[in-house]
Amino acid sequence: MDERIAADPSMRPLAGADREALTACVTVDEHATVTGWNTGAEQLLGYSAAQTVGRSAADLLAEPIPAQDLRSLAELPRRHGKLSVRHRDGRRLEIKVLAHHRTQETGAREWFLVSALAAQQPHPSDDALVSWSFAQAPSCALALYDTSLLVRRVNEGTEQIMGLTEDDVRGLHLDEIWDSPDADQLAQGLVRVLETGEPQYREHFLRAPGERREHAWSTVLSPLRDRAGELRGVCHTARDITEQYWARERLQLIAEAGRRIGTTLDVMRTAQELADVVVPELADFVSVDLLTSLDDLHEPPPADVLAAGHLVLRRVAHQSVAPGIPEAVVGLGDVDGYPEGSAPVESLRSGRASRHEMTDAAIAEWIARDPARMSRVCGLGGHSVMTVPLTARGTTLGVAVFIRYRHPETFQQDDLVLAEELVARAAICIDNALRYTRERGTAVTLQRSLLPQRLPEQAAVEVASRYIPAGGHAGVGGDWFDVIPLSGARVALVVGDVVGHGIHASATMGRLRTAVRTLADIDLPPDELLTHLDDLVARLSTEQESAQPADGYPEPGGEVGATCLYAVYDPISRRCSLARAGHPRPVVVSPEGTAELVDLPAGPLLGLGGLPFEAAEIDLPEGSLLALYTDGLIESRERDIGDGLHRLRHLLTRPAPSLDALCDTVLADLLPQRPADDVALLLARTRALDASQVATWEIPSDPSAVAQTRKDAVAQVEAWGLDDAAFVTELVVSELVTNAIRHAEPPIQLRLIHDNTLICEVSDASNTAPHLRRARTYDEGGRGLLLVAQLTQHWGTRQSTQGKTIWAEQTFEPAPPGHF
């Protein structure tokens, strides 16, 4: 070949001067002035550069170019064709010209014209060039088939892939050369090209006979036609796109990880999502272990968790290509340690990912220190390992270990980069889950501490309650309930719901619950109580808004709002007074088993301010069931409020051995496994005090009536078998009745109530409340209420539309059987 190049000048390497002599090159500016002229142009037209540069290019033309053509040329980036020019000696020449319309560095536009001087006609060496290019094509493997689909020619790339020479395969069919399903598919593609005359495109990921590892191939099967258009054969072109294939697979895996990792705020599930994504696409086995210091969800991990020595971690996820995950020596949720110097420990301490083959010294030392774990991996043929620390927001959470044994290739640097990307995404999601779990645990603890730890003893109703925190992303809300004993054997039932979720909602709930108990203690009617509570919520909202930081970024829970239902049941009159502020209506189940919603005005949400609340009174026969609840019980994504209410009414009529069992039945039927909102449920079955347990006297507004009233009260107490309470009752009745006669207005009434306690009530028509004061040494009066307060367990006053009632309550030992 070297001799042939030396003999044929057209095939020799060109120096710069020789190159200029083979092509005529001319530049012309936008004004048609020649600005450049090379040696080839001088050879073509006979003019030197000095004779042409600066002249008009039109002087060189044998005939002018029409103006219309010139205008169209101005818009074209390139033009080719023949041009008529005049040689210096006067000859007319028709030359082939390729013109490029280009922009100079200065921004000026010009035309660059070139015309070949040599090699314009086919050369005997061209066929040799075609043959060499086919055989030596560096970027693809080529094979030519005739119409019988027999191999006629293959290039060097195909020879390397097949591990055979052209002479070895000439005259054979493809499926005779390569015995595999992939070869059969390619052979079928060759047949389709002959049948349809259309090219076929395919992509394969396979290991060819002459290759040591799998490659990705882009294959084109195209028809070969002669000049008459007749099909003469098929060309098979295969390009190695392994790098592009793996880059595409990595991008797809990253996209899949973004879709599948972090779907919940559960730590173990998030870690398992990472493991499920990378097996088998990236690794044959993966484990995810977190530091045991993260087990305490109420506190962030200490700073010295990565101190020297072996590290104890908790297995939160693992996955394998083999059923049963035989590589794992640690069960999910179990604790195990990695020895000092092992690859996972080094990655945790350095914060850097590492990649090793099993023959590396570091892995050999790890195997020696941890034979139980590594013997399983080595027994399966493990050949490479990667360790990647889970780090998020500057905090080290744990480590992920990737192992290959079925995959024929060891981990490469690109695999390590991909693993770091996937683990980084998972680490952020796991850290979010930990933070959410920590905050939610704090909120739940706070909320449970603010809710009643046990319902108080009282005789008016039998009660049962349930509180279920939200299980979704919303977090713990501000639902609450309460049972508040009131004077006169009555009881208040409360259910409320603070708008929002999290610690702020729980703290607001606690403030509202305390306010309700305080307002209930002064015996406000339900509508008045909600009015005061509305004012409080409005003030809380104003305080919250004014407390926002100056940087303009509002803190969560900047606005305060709530709903509430407040009911007071009197077991003597068997009437219930209710009012609600934007809360769902309660359900009443009659003793006969009919469930109905209470016809109760809705009332505005708490915090709107200035709008009235309206109360309603209903009769509740003994044995009636009153159900109070928050909207999370009846409303969900799968069910609207109407369906939820209908279902609730039906469930409340079901027979149940106890109210607790009925609560469980209702929750099990209406709530999903992880409710999206908090749920509070309070069930109360009414009781009634018998007429024999209540004694009432109308008292004349005459001081002389006090003595008879004392006698009547003592007689009634003794009739109830409460002899030990007779003395205190006499003193309390004497003091309260005397005060009413002296300082209040008629009518005056005395009522004794025998329940779990003995209650003495004196009512009058005055709205002036008594005040407890300490009398001085020589004062003749002023000691009455002080004496009442010291002799009874509780005392107080409540207002009504007719006046007020002063009451005092005594506790006593239960009466013997047969006495009441």
PDB file of C-alpha atoms in Angstrom, residues 230-418:
ATOM      1  CA  GLU A 230     -34.072  -3.555  -7.919  1.00  0.00           C
ATOM      2  CA  LEU A 231     -33.445  -5.125  -4.478  1.00  0.00           C
ATOM      3  CA  ARG A 232     -30.038  -6.813  -4.484  1.00  0.00           C
ATOM      4  CA  GLY A 233     -29.360  -7.505  -0.814  1.00  0.00           C
ATOM      5  CA  VAL A 234     -29.487  -6.317   2.773  1.00  0.00           C
ATOM      6  CA  CYS A 235     -27.016  -4.270   4.786  1.00  0.00           C
ATOM      7  CA  HIS A 236     -26.793  -5.019   8.525  1.00  0.00           C
ATOM      8  CA  THR A 237     -25.381  -2.135  10.575  1.00  0.00           C
ATOM      9  CA  ALA A 238     -24.841  -2.419  14.326  1.00  0.00           C
ATOM     10  CA  ARG A 239     -23.597   0.420  16.533  1.00  0.00           C
ATOM     11  CA  ASP A 240     -22.437  -0.081  20.100  1.00  0.00           C
ATOM     12  CA  ILE A 241     -24.615   2.228  22.240  1.00  0.00           C
ATOM     13  CA  THR A 242     -23.731   0.687  25.587  1.00  0.00           C
ATOM     14  CA  GLU A 243     -22.731   3.981  27.192  1.00  0.00           C
ATOM     15  CA  GLN A 244     -25.837   5.736  25.912  1.00  0.00           C
ATOM     16  CA  TYR A 245     -27.954   2.761  26.989  1.00  0.00           C
ATOM     17  CA  TRP A 246     -26.625   2.797  30.531  1.00  0.00           C
ATOM     18  CA  ALA A 247     -26.931   6.578  30.731  1.00  0.00           C
ATOM     19  CA  ARG A 248     -30.554   6.256  29.682  1.00  0.00           C
ATOM     20  CA  GLU A 249     -31.137   3.415  32.154  1.00  0.00           C
ATOM     21  CA  ARG A 250     -29.596   5.477  34.955  1.00  0.00           C
ATOM     22  CA  LEU A 251     -31.788   8.445  34.135  1.00  0.00           C
ATOM     23  CA  GLN A 252     -34.815   6.167  34.043  1.00  0.00           C
ATOM     24  CA  LEU A 253     -33.852   4.643  37.393  1.00  0.00           C
ATOM     25  CA  ILE A 254     -33.438   8.106  38.919  1.00  0.00           C
ATOM     26  CA  ALA A 255     -36.846   9.095  37.580  1.00  0.00           C
ATOM     27  CA  GLU A 256     -38.341   5.875  38.948  1.00  0.00           C
ATOM     28  CA  ALA A 257     -36.736   6.557  42.315  1.00  0.00           C
ATOM     29  CA  GLY A 258     -38.266  10.025  42.377  1.00  0.00           C
ATOM     30  CA  ARG A 259     -41.675   8.469  41.788  1.00  0.00           C
ATOM     31  CA  ARG A 260     -41.410   5.511  44.176  1.00  0.00           C
ATOM     32  CA  ILE A 261     -39.245   6.696  47.076  1.00  0.00           C
ATOM     33  CA  GLY A 262     -40.871   8.838  49.733  1.00  0.00           C
ATOM     34  CA  THR A 263     -44.511   8.044  49.046  1.00  0.00           C
ATOM     35  CA  THR A 264     -45.180   7.994  52.799  1.00  0.00           C
ATOM     36  CA  LEU A 265     -43.739   9.483  55.967  1.00  0.00           C
ATOM     37  CA  ASP A 266     -42.949   6.052  57.384  1.00  0.00           C
ATOM     38  CA  VAL A 267     -39.215   5.486  57.945  1.00  0.00           C
ATOM     39  CA  MET A 268     -39.069   1.732  57.294  1.00  0.00           C
ATOM     40  CA  ARG A 269     -41.348   1.907  54.294  1.00  0.00           C
ATOM     41  CA  THR A 270     -39.273   4.702  52.749  1.00  0.00           C
ATOM     42  CA  ALA A 271     -36.066   2.702  53.233  1.00  0.00           C
ATOM     43  CA  GLN A 272     -37.728  -0.367  51.714  1.00  0.00           C
ATOM     44  CA  GLU A 273     -38.774   1.714  48.709  1.00  0.00           C
ATOM     45  CA  LEU A 274     -35.091   2.504  48.109  1.00  0.00           C
ATOM     46  CA  ALA A 275     -34.200  -1.187  48.332  1.00  0.00           C
ATOM     47  CA  ASP A 276     -36.998  -2.165  45.951  1.00  0.00           C
ATOM     48  CA  VAL A 277     -35.897   0.412  43.372  1.00  0.00           C
ATOM     49  CA  VAL A 278     -32.232  -0.631  43.154  1.00  0.00           C
ATOM     50  CA  VAL A 279     -32.796  -4.416  43.002  1.00  0.00           C
ATOM     51  CA  PRO A 280     -32.181  -5.883  40.444  1.00  0.00           C
ATOM     52  CA  GLU A 281     -31.477  -2.852  38.237  1.00  0.00           C
ATOM     53  CA  LEU A 282     -28.353  -1.788  40.122  1.00  0.00           C
ATOM     54  CA  ALA A 283     -27.506  -4.483  42.669  1.00  0.00           C
ATOM     55  CA  ASP A 284     -28.335  -8.094  43.492  1.00  0.00           C
ATOM     56  CA  PHE A 285     -28.641  -7.373  47.208  1.00  0.00           C
ATOM     57  CA  VAL A 286     -29.008  -4.175  49.184  1.00  0.00           C
ATOM     58  CA  SER A 287     -29.392  -3.478  52.891  1.00  0.00           C
ATOM     59  CA  VAL A 288     -30.284  -0.217  54.624  1.00  0.00           C
ATOM     60  CA  ASP A 289     -29.268   0.239  58.263  1.00  0.00           C
ATOM     61  CA  LEU A 290     -29.933   3.275  60.447  1.00  0.00           C
ATOM     62  CA  LEU A 291     -28.104   4.380  63.578  1.00  0.00           C
ATOM     63  CA  THR A 292     -29.845   3.177  66.719  1.00  0.00           C
ATOM     64  CA  SER A 293     -29.521   6.681  68.127  1.00  0.00           C
ATOM     65  CA  LEU A 294     -32.432   7.587  65.835  1.00  0.00           C
ATOM     66  CA  ASP A 295     -34.719   5.232  67.777  1.00  0.00           C
ATOM     67  CA  ASP A 296     -35.491   8.002  70.244  1.00  0.00           C
ATOM     68  CA  LEU A 297     -38.038   9.925  68.214  1.00  0.00           C
ATOM     69  CA  HIS A 298     -38.312  12.703  70.786  1.00  0.00           C
ATOM     70  CA  GLU A 299     -34.695  13.793  70.629  1.00  0.00           C
ATOM     71  CA  PRO A 300     -32.275  14.452  67.745  1.00  0.00           C
ATOM     72  CA  PRO A 301     -29.279  12.081  67.616  1.00  0.00           C
ATOM     73  CA  PRO A 302     -26.263  13.014  69.759  1.00  0.00           C
ATOM     74  CA  ALA A 303     -23.133  14.330  68.062  1.00  0.00           C
ATOM     75  CA  ASP A 304     -20.802  11.501  69.170  1.00  0.00           C
ATOM     76  CA  VAL A 305     -22.689   8.573  67.615  1.00  0.00           C
ATOM     77  CA  LEU A 306     -19.792   7.903  65.217  1.00  0.00           C
ATOM     78  CA  ALA A 307     -17.138   7.558  67.892  1.00  0.00           C
ATOM     79  CA  ALA A 308     -14.358   4.993  67.500  1.00  0.00           C
ATOM     80  CA  GLY A 309     -15.224   1.320  67.728  1.00  0.00           C
ATOM     81  CA  HIS A 310     -17.837  -0.864  66.106  1.00  0.00           C
ATOM     82  CA  LEU A 311     -21.144   0.759  65.245  1.00  0.00           C
ATOM     83  CA  VAL A 312     -24.544  -0.626  66.202  1.00  0.00           C
ATOM     84  CA  LEU A 313     -27.240  -0.108  63.590  1.00  0.00           C
ATOM     85  CA  ARG A 314     -30.830  -1.173  63.062  1.00  0.00           C
ATOM     86  CA  ARG A 315     -31.848  -2.958  59.883  1.00  0.00           C
ATOM     87  CA  VAL A 316     -34.775  -1.047  58.346  1.00  0.00           C
ATOM     88  CA  ALA A 317     -34.830  -2.515  54.829  1.00  0.00           C
ATOM     89  CA  HIS A 318     -33.236  -5.102  52.565  1.00  0.00           C
ATOM     90  CA  GLN A 319     -33.960  -6.687  49.204  1.00  0.00           C
ATOM     91  CA  SER A 320     -32.470  -9.418  47.039  1.00  0.00           C
ATOM     92  CA  VAL A 321     -32.817 -11.009  43.617  1.00  0.00           C
ATOM     93  CA  ALA A 322     -33.010 -14.362  45.407  1.00  0.00           C
ATOM     94  CA  PRO A 323     -36.257 -15.462  47.097  1.00  0.00           C
ATOM     95  CA  GLY A 324     -36.123 -15.312  50.873  1.00  0.00           C
ATOM     96  CA  ILE A 325     -33.218 -12.836  50.876  1.00  0.00           C
ATOM     97  CA  PRO A 326     -30.573 -15.445  51.802  1.00  0.00           C
ATOM     98  CA  GLU A 327     -27.815 -12.814  52.044  1.00  0.00           C
ATOM     99  CA  ALA A 328     -29.348 -11.196  55.143  1.00  0.00           C
ATOM    100  CA  VAL A 329     -28.081 -12.247  58.561  1.00  0.00           C
ATOM    101  CA  VAL A 330     -30.148  -9.533  60.303  1.00  0.00           C
ATOM    102  CA  GLY A 331     -33.947  -9.417  60.343  1.00  0.00           C
ATOM    103  CA  LEU A 332     -35.933  -6.284  59.686  1.00  0.00           C
ATOM    104  CA  GLY A 333     -36.081  -4.183  62.825  1.00  0.00           C
ATOM    105  CA  ASP A 334     -33.232  -6.114  64.485  1.00  0.00           C
ATOM    106  CA  VAL A 335     -30.021  -4.554  65.734  1.00  0.00           C
ATOM    107  CA  ASP A 336     -26.560  -5.622  64.687  1.00  0.00           C
ATOM    108  CA  GLY A 337     -23.095  -4.085  64.519  1.00  0.00           C
ATOM    109  CA  TYR A 338     -20.444  -3.476  61.888  1.00  0.00           C
ATOM    110  CA  PRO A 339     -16.873  -3.967  63.132  1.00  0.00           C
ATOM    111  CA  GLU A 340     -14.276  -1.254  63.311  1.00  0.00           C
ATOM    112  CA  GLY A 341     -12.504  -0.787  59.961  1.00  0.00           C
ATOM    113  CA  SER A 342     -15.270  -2.370  57.857  1.00  0.00           C
ATOM    114  CA  ALA A 343     -16.338  -0.590  54.680  1.00  0.00           C
ATOM    115  CA  PRO A 344     -19.748   0.504  56.060  1.00  0.00           C
ATOM    116  CA  VAL A 345     -18.158   1.978  59.195  1.00  0.00           C
ATOM    117  CA  GLU A 346     -15.540   3.818  57.156  1.00  0.00           C
ATOM    118  CA  SER A 347     -18.229   5.248  54.884  1.00  0.00           C
ATOM    119  CA  LEU A 348     -20.258   6.369  57.905  1.00  0.00           C
ATOM    120  CA  ARG A 349     -17.306   8.087  59.540  1.00  0.00           C
ATOM    121  CA  SER A 350     -15.886   9.678  56.393  1.00  0.00           C
ATOM    122  CA  GLY A 351     -19.234  10.543  54.868  1.00  0.00           C
ATOM    123  CA  ARG A 352     -18.014   9.214  51.497  1.00  0.00           C
ATOM    124  CA  ALA A 353     -19.218   6.313  49.402  1.00  0.00           C
ATOM    125  CA  SER A 354     -16.799   3.498  48.573  1.00  0.00           C
ATOM    126  CA  ARG A 355     -16.548   0.798  45.890  1.00  0.00           C
ATOM    127  CA  HIS A 356     -14.641  -2.454  46.337  1.00  0.00           C
ATOM    128  CA  GLU A 357     -14.090  -5.832  44.785  1.00  0.00           C
ATOM    129  CA  MET A 358     -14.059  -8.863  47.038  1.00  0.00           C
ATOM    130  CA  THR A 359     -10.354  -9.305  46.378  1.00  0.00           C
ATOM    131  CA  ASP A 360      -9.528  -5.900  47.893  1.00  0.00           C
ATOM    132  CA  ALA A 361      -7.585  -5.888  51.153  1.00  0.00           C
ATOM    133  CA  ALA A 362     -10.255  -3.787  52.893  1.00  0.00           C
ATOM    134  CA  ILE A 363     -12.933  -6.377  52.096  1.00  0.00           C
ATOM    135  CA  ALA A 364     -10.659  -9.240  53.148  1.00  0.00           C
ATOM    136  CA  GLU A 365     -10.186  -7.569  56.539  1.00  0.00           C
ATOM    137  CA  TRP A 366     -13.929  -7.033  56.851  1.00  0.00           C
ATOM    138  CA  ILE A 367     -14.578 -10.701  56.101  1.00  0.00           C
ATOM    139  CA  ALA A 368     -12.065 -11.658  58.772  1.00  0.00           C
ATOM    140  CA  ARG A 369     -13.811  -9.464  61.356  1.00  0.00           C
ATOM    141  CA  ASP A 370     -17.384 -10.303  60.309  1.00  0.00           C
ATOM    142  CA  PRO A 371     -17.343 -13.866  58.941  1.00  0.00           C
ATOM    143  CA  ALA A 372     -21.049 -14.599  59.544  1.00  0.00           C
ATOM    144  CA  ARG A 373     -22.251 -11.775  57.324  1.00  0.00           C
ATOM    145  CA  MET A 374     -19.679 -12.012  54.574  1.00  0.00           C
ATOM    146  CA  SER A 375     -19.592 -15.795  54.321  1.00  0.00           C
ATOM    147  CA  ARG A 376     -23.132 -15.764  52.998  1.00  0.00           C
ATOM    148  CA  VAL A 377     -22.303 -13.185  50.370  1.00  0.00           C
ATOM    149  CA  CYS A 378     -19.110 -14.908  49.337  1.00  0.00           C
ATOM    150  CA  GLY A 379     -20.884 -18.261  49.263  1.00  0.00           C
ATOM    151  CA  LEU A 380     -23.295 -16.838  46.688  1.00  0.00           C
ATOM    152  CA  GLY A 381     -20.397 -15.650  44.541  1.00  0.00           C
ATOM    153  CA  GLY A 382     -20.376 -11.984  45.512  1.00  0.00           C
ATOM    154  CA  HIS A 383     -17.684 -10.172  43.582  1.00  0.00           C
ATOM    155  CA  SER A 384     -18.149  -6.445  44.338  1.00  0.00           C
ATOM    156  CA  VAL A 385     -19.651  -4.195  46.988  1.00  0.00           C
ATOM    157  CA  MET A 386     -20.529  -0.520  47.445  1.00  0.00           C
ATOM    158  CA  THR A 387     -21.192   1.283  50.718  1.00  0.00           C
ATOM    159  CA  VAL A 388     -23.015   4.623  50.649  1.00  0.00           C
ATOM    160  CA  PRO A 389     -23.770   6.709  53.773  1.00  0.00           C
ATOM    161  CA  LEU A 390     -27.269   8.124  54.227  1.00  0.00           C
ATOM    162  CA  THR A 391     -26.754  11.800  54.976  1.00  0.00           C
ATOM    163  CA  ALA A 392     -29.356  14.536  55.018  1.00  0.00           C
ATOM    164  CA  ARG A 393     -29.125  18.155  56.122  1.00  0.00           C
ATOM    165  CA  GLY A 394     -25.678  17.576  57.598  1.00  0.00           C
ATOM    166  CA  THR A 395     -26.807  14.628  59.724  1.00  0.00           C
ATOM    167  CA  THR A 396     -25.614  11.053  59.216  1.00  0.00           C
ATOM    168  CA  LEU A 397     -28.528   8.656  59.411  1.00  0.00           C
ATOM    169  CA  GLY A 398     -27.093   5.274  58.415  1.00  0.00           C
ATOM    170  CA  VAL A 399     -25.549   3.325  55.551  1.00  0.00           C
ATOM    171  CA  ALA A 400     -26.691   1.398  52.486  1.00  0.00           C
ATOM    172  CA  VAL A 401     -24.680  -1.622  51.302  1.00  0.00           C
ATOM    173  CA  PHE A 402     -24.938  -2.800  47.660  1.00  0.00           C
ATOM    174  CA  ILE A 403     -23.645  -6.213  46.550  1.00  0.00           C
ATOM    175  CA  ARG A 404     -23.423  -7.970  43.176  1.00  0.00           C
ATOM    176  CA  TYR A 405     -23.045 -11.678  42.564  1.00  0.00           C
ATOM    177  CA  ARG A 406     -25.414 -12.598  39.730  1.00  0.00           C
ATOM    178  CA  HIS A 407     -24.667  -9.509  37.701  1.00  0.00           C
ATOM    179  CA  PRO A 408     -21.527 -10.403  35.735  1.00  0.00           C
ATOM    180  CA  GLU A 409     -19.899  -6.959  35.901  1.00  0.00           C
ATOM    181  CA  THR A 410     -18.335  -5.441  38.960  1.00  0.00           C
ATOM    182  CA  PHE A 411     -19.531  -2.080  40.159  1.00  0.00           C
ATOM    183  CA  GLN A 412     -18.077   0.794  38.142  1.00  0.00           C
ATOM    184  CA  GLN A 413     -17.615   4.445  39.037  1.00  0.00           C
ATOM    185  CA  ASP A 414     -20.833   5.347  37.227  1.00  0.00           C
ATOM    186  CA  ASP A 415     -22.667   2.819  39.393  1.00  0.00           C
ATOM    187  CA  LEU A 416     -21.268   4.461  42.504  1.00  0.00           C
ATOM    188  CA  VAL A 417     -22.384   7.896  41.339  1.00  0.00           C
ATOM    189  CA  LEU A 418     -25.862   6.518  40.617  1.00  0.00           C
TER     190      LEU A 418
END
